[in-house]
């Protein structure tokens, strides 16, 4: 095996494939990357028990073949190689990498012990990679972190015709994002759970621009774009549906500008020790943020518009509130409030008129595409 390739192209391909390698594994070959050279293409692939990645790039193939080398060691080598053309070859029991006067020799792993890469499941359709990455980022903040409840560490991926729904919850908050996609058939439907960490890595790895093919079967999800292909094992179980939970009867509505609220939450919560609650006291034309208790306290008042009662006070875990607000990029946010200790819905809007329901949302459904539900707690102040 022997090939020539630009250092940047090799480093990018190795980096993309190496992201699925396990940090530690009782099976040494799973720490390897498989390099296959043939017909003007270099294929690099890696896998562990949960995910796989394969990428193809152009290369000048001098002698076809394949080799298995330790992936993280190869990644370290690629990071320090000088810019320019790189020549790689298998020489006896070593894989050599040389370029611009620098040279490395890496030991090879036994190919016979390396498992086969899982096949890509059936392709169901495609989604814009930039929109998909933004949607995953919107909901992943609400995913659980407790590995003893693995299903809650995932993101629900629901398909219904030309609509895709992503949702995540850790039981204390619930984020949902809907977006359009292009199904391969009119009757496509699915409801699966994918690791939030893995799905975030996948969405980020494809970069910007292009349509990502989405494939599903009973045990895995697959994604493919421009020579990059990755699979991930599905999580067992199902996340709870959000439809009834998100339905609120006659809530109070509070509207305020998002960026000033984010800054105020950061400022006031510095005295909120051990995730003590951050209180929001909404009035007809303002909201008063307060945190702390007894010795150390902080407060700030902002303009806001409350519709319904003359006043309403709710309190939230400041970290959860900050995560929710940061997941939006709109100028205005709206709170739909049921009262202290009850559900509160946060949505983002382009204008105050949209937030108060005087105009229809961009989707034309009356419901924003991105919704984030928080459980409020009882105020201490």
PDB file of C-alpha atoms in Angstrom, residues 208-325:
ATOM      1  CA  UNK A 208     -22.156  23.884   6.602  1.00  0.00           C
ATOM      2  CA  UNK A 209     -23.969  23.408   3.325  1.00  0.00           C
ATOM      3  CA  UNK A 210     -25.498  20.367   1.681  1.00  0.00           C
ATOM      4  CA  UNK A 211     -28.243  17.836   2.291  1.00  0.00           C
ATOM      5  CA  UNK A 212     -27.571  15.029   4.765  1.00  0.00           C
ATOM      6  CA  UNK A 213     -29.118  11.660   3.889  1.00  0.00           C
ATOM      7  CA  UNK A 214     -30.905  10.096   6.861  1.00  0.00           C
ATOM      8  CA  UNK A 215     -31.165   6.316   7.161  1.00  0.00           C
ATOM      9  CA  UNK A 216     -32.918   4.252   9.854  1.00  0.00           C
ATOM     10  CA  UNK A 217     -33.497   0.630  10.754  1.00  0.00           C
ATOM     11  CA  UNK A 218     -34.557  -1.177  13.924  1.00  0.00           C
ATOM     12  CA  UNK A 219     -31.181  -0.767  15.614  1.00  0.00           C
ATOM     13  CA  UNK A 220     -29.275   2.169  14.170  1.00  0.00           C
ATOM     14  CA  UNK A 221     -29.417   5.543  12.464  1.00  0.00           C
ATOM     15  CA  UNK A 222     -27.152   6.520   9.592  1.00  0.00           C
ATOM     16  CA  UNK A 223     -26.143   9.870   8.109  1.00  0.00           C
ATOM     17  CA  UNK A 224     -24.242  10.504   4.866  1.00  0.00           C
ATOM     18  CA  UNK A 225     -22.958  13.612   3.073  1.00  0.00           C
ATOM     19  CA  UNK A 226     -20.259  14.189   0.435  1.00  0.00           C
ATOM     20  CA  UNK A 227     -18.214  11.055   1.075  1.00  0.00           C
ATOM     21  CA  UNK A 228     -18.784  11.113   4.853  1.00  0.00           C
ATOM     22  CA  UNK A 229     -20.861   8.322   6.335  1.00  0.00           C
ATOM     23  CA  UNK A 230     -21.597   7.621   9.981  1.00  0.00           C
ATOM     24  CA  UNK A 231     -23.880   5.292  11.932  1.00  0.00           C
ATOM     25  CA  UNK A 232     -24.958   5.317  15.578  1.00  0.00           C
ATOM     26  CA  UNK A 233     -26.760   2.724  17.661  1.00  0.00           C
ATOM     27  CA  UNK A 234     -30.271   3.693  18.748  1.00  0.00           C
ATOM     28  CA  UNK A 235     -31.158   3.867  22.436  1.00  0.00           C
ATOM     29  CA  UNK A 236     -33.785   1.528  23.842  1.00  0.00           C
ATOM     30  CA  UNK A 237     -37.089   2.943  25.017  1.00  0.00           C
ATOM     31  CA  UNK A 238     -39.129   5.978  24.043  1.00  0.00           C
ATOM     32  CA  UNK A 239     -39.205   9.534  25.323  1.00  0.00           C
ATOM     33  CA  UNK A 240     -42.590  10.779  26.584  1.00  0.00           C
ATOM     34  CA  UNK A 241     -44.705  12.647  24.054  1.00  0.00           C
ATOM     35  CA  UNK A 242     -44.938  16.381  24.602  1.00  0.00           C
ATOM     36  CA  UNK A 243     -48.339  17.128  23.062  1.00  0.00           C
ATOM     37  CA  UNK A 244     -50.473  17.038  26.223  1.00  0.00           C
ATOM     38  CA  UNK A 245     -47.697  18.427  28.411  1.00  0.00           C
ATOM     39  CA  UNK A 246     -47.341  21.487  26.192  1.00  0.00           C
ATOM     40  CA  UNK A 247     -51.097  22.182  26.139  1.00  0.00           C
ATOM     41  CA  UNK A 248     -51.835  25.032  28.568  1.00  0.00           C
ATOM     42  CA  UNK A 249     -55.281  26.320  29.468  1.00  0.00           C
ATOM     43  CA  UNK A 250     -55.509  30.122  29.802  1.00  0.00           C
ATOM     44  CA  UNK A 251     -51.891  30.837  30.799  1.00  0.00           C
ATOM     45  CA  UNK A 252     -50.543  34.257  31.655  1.00  0.00           C
ATOM     46  CA  UNK A 253     -48.243  35.614  28.947  1.00  0.00           C
ATOM     47  CA  UNK A 254     -45.098  37.651  29.576  1.00  0.00           C
ATOM     48  CA  UNK A 255     -42.975  39.165  26.806  1.00  0.00           C
ATOM     49  CA  UNK A 256     -39.516  40.731  27.122  1.00  0.00           C
ATOM     50  CA  UNK A 257     -36.346  41.279  25.106  1.00  0.00           C
ATOM     51  CA  UNK A 258     -34.060  38.249  25.193  1.00  0.00           C
ATOM     52  CA  UNK A 259     -30.538  39.720  25.334  1.00  0.00           C
ATOM     53  CA  UNK A 260     -31.197  42.090  28.300  1.00  0.00           C
ATOM     54  CA  UNK A 261     -32.872  39.182  30.110  1.00  0.00           C
ATOM     55  CA  UNK A 262     -29.875  36.900  29.476  1.00  0.00           C
ATOM     56  CA  UNK A 263     -27.501  39.527  30.865  1.00  0.00           C
ATOM     57  CA  UNK A 264     -29.728  40.108  33.885  1.00  0.00           C
ATOM     58  CA  UNK A 265     -29.930  36.376  34.631  1.00  0.00           C
ATOM     59  CA  UNK A 266     -26.116  36.118  34.484  1.00  0.00           C
ATOM     60  CA  UNK A 267     -25.749  39.155  36.740  1.00  0.00           C
ATOM     61  CA  UNK A 268     -28.337  38.317  39.379  1.00  0.00           C
ATOM     62  CA  UNK A 269     -27.594  34.591  39.634  1.00  0.00           C
ATOM     63  CA  UNK A 270     -24.028  35.149  40.915  1.00  0.00           C
ATOM     64  CA  UNK A 271     -25.488  35.100  44.451  1.00  0.00           C
ATOM     65  CA  UNK A 272     -27.620  32.008  43.790  1.00  0.00           C
ATOM     66  CA  UNK A 273     -25.603  29.366  45.679  1.00  0.00           C
ATOM     67  CA  UNK A 274     -26.135  25.662  45.047  1.00  0.00           C
ATOM     68  CA  UNK A 275     -28.644  26.323  42.282  1.00  0.00           C
ATOM     69  CA  UNK A 276     -30.998  28.193  44.592  1.00  0.00           C
ATOM     70  CA  UNK A 277     -33.906  29.619  42.614  1.00  0.00           C
ATOM     71  CA  UNK A 278     -33.913  32.777  40.566  1.00  0.00           C
ATOM     72  CA  UNK A 279     -37.193  34.636  40.995  1.00  0.00           C
ATOM     73  CA  UNK A 280     -38.967  36.535  38.234  1.00  0.00           C
ATOM     74  CA  UNK A 281     -41.746  38.829  39.442  1.00  0.00           C
ATOM     75  CA  UNK A 282     -43.725  39.894  36.369  1.00  0.00           C
ATOM     76  CA  UNK A 283     -45.871  43.026  36.484  1.00  0.00           C
ATOM     77  CA  UNK A 284     -47.904  44.796  33.823  1.00  0.00           C
ATOM     78  CA  UNK A 285     -44.909  46.677  32.409  1.00  0.00           C
ATOM     79  CA  UNK A 286     -41.814  45.149  34.040  1.00  0.00           C
ATOM     80  CA  UNK A 287     -40.130  42.062  35.460  1.00  0.00           C
ATOM     81  CA  UNK A 288     -38.038  42.081  38.655  1.00  0.00           C
ATOM     82  CA  UNK A 289     -35.297  39.451  38.867  1.00  0.00           C
ATOM     83  CA  UNK A 290     -34.193  38.529  42.384  1.00  0.00           C
ATOM     84  CA  UNK A 291     -31.796  35.910  43.757  1.00  0.00           C
ATOM     85  CA  UNK A 292     -30.112  35.126  47.057  1.00  0.00           C
ATOM     86  CA  UNK A 293     -31.451  34.816  50.530  1.00  0.00           C
ATOM     87  CA  UNK A 294     -30.699  36.620  53.802  1.00  0.00           C
ATOM     88  CA  UNK A 295     -27.064  37.882  53.609  1.00  0.00           C
ATOM     89  CA  UNK A 296     -26.319  37.949  49.846  1.00  0.00           C
ATOM     90  CA  UNK A 297     -29.011  39.193  47.488  1.00  0.00           C
ATOM     91  CA  UNK A 298     -29.192  40.669  43.989  1.00  0.00           C
ATOM     92  CA  UNK A 299     -31.941  42.158  41.848  1.00  0.00           C
ATOM     93  CA  UNK A 300     -32.564  43.886  38.529  1.00  0.00           C
ATOM     94  CA  UNK A 301     -35.691  45.247  36.875  1.00  0.00           C
ATOM     95  CA  UNK A 302     -36.339  45.092  33.129  1.00  0.00           C
ATOM     96  CA  UNK A 303     -39.151  46.241  30.867  1.00  0.00           C
ATOM     97  CA  UNK A 304     -41.691  43.493  30.168  1.00  0.00           C
ATOM     98  CA  UNK A 305     -45.324  43.122  29.189  1.00  0.00           C
ATOM     99  CA  UNK A 306     -47.598  40.828  31.215  1.00  0.00           C
ATOM    100  CA  UNK A 307     -50.983  39.830  29.825  1.00  0.00           C
ATOM    101  CA  UNK A 308     -53.578  38.241  32.093  1.00  0.00           C
ATOM    102  CA  UNK A 309     -53.166  38.885  35.836  1.00  0.00           C
ATOM    103  CA  UNK A 310     -51.762  42.153  37.162  1.00  0.00           C
ATOM    104  CA  UNK A 311     -48.731  40.311  38.511  1.00  0.00           C
ATOM    105  CA  UNK A 312     -47.254  36.823  38.671  1.00  0.00           C
ATOM    106  CA  UNK A 313     -44.120  35.553  40.412  1.00  0.00           C
ATOM    107  CA  UNK A 314     -42.318  32.396  39.359  1.00  0.00           C
ATOM    108  CA  UNK A 315     -38.852  31.011  40.075  1.00  0.00           C
ATOM    109  CA  UNK A 316     -36.493  28.759  38.134  1.00  0.00           C
ATOM    110  CA  UNK A 317     -33.237  26.918  38.507  1.00  0.00           C
ATOM    111  CA  UNK A 318     -30.918  29.636  37.112  1.00  0.00           C
ATOM    112  CA  UNK A 319     -28.837  27.167  35.070  1.00  0.00           C
ATOM    113  CA  UNK A 320     -31.926  25.688  33.454  1.00  0.00           C
ATOM    114  CA  UNK A 321     -33.314  29.136  32.676  1.00  0.00           C
ATOM    115  CA  UNK A 322     -29.995  30.232  31.203  1.00  0.00           C
ATOM    116  CA  UNK A 323     -29.807  27.108  29.021  1.00  0.00           C
ATOM    117  CA  UNK A 324     -33.320  27.737  27.743  1.00  0.00           C
ATOM    118  CA  UNK A 325     -32.704  31.399  26.890  1.00  0.00           C
TER     119      UNK A 325
END
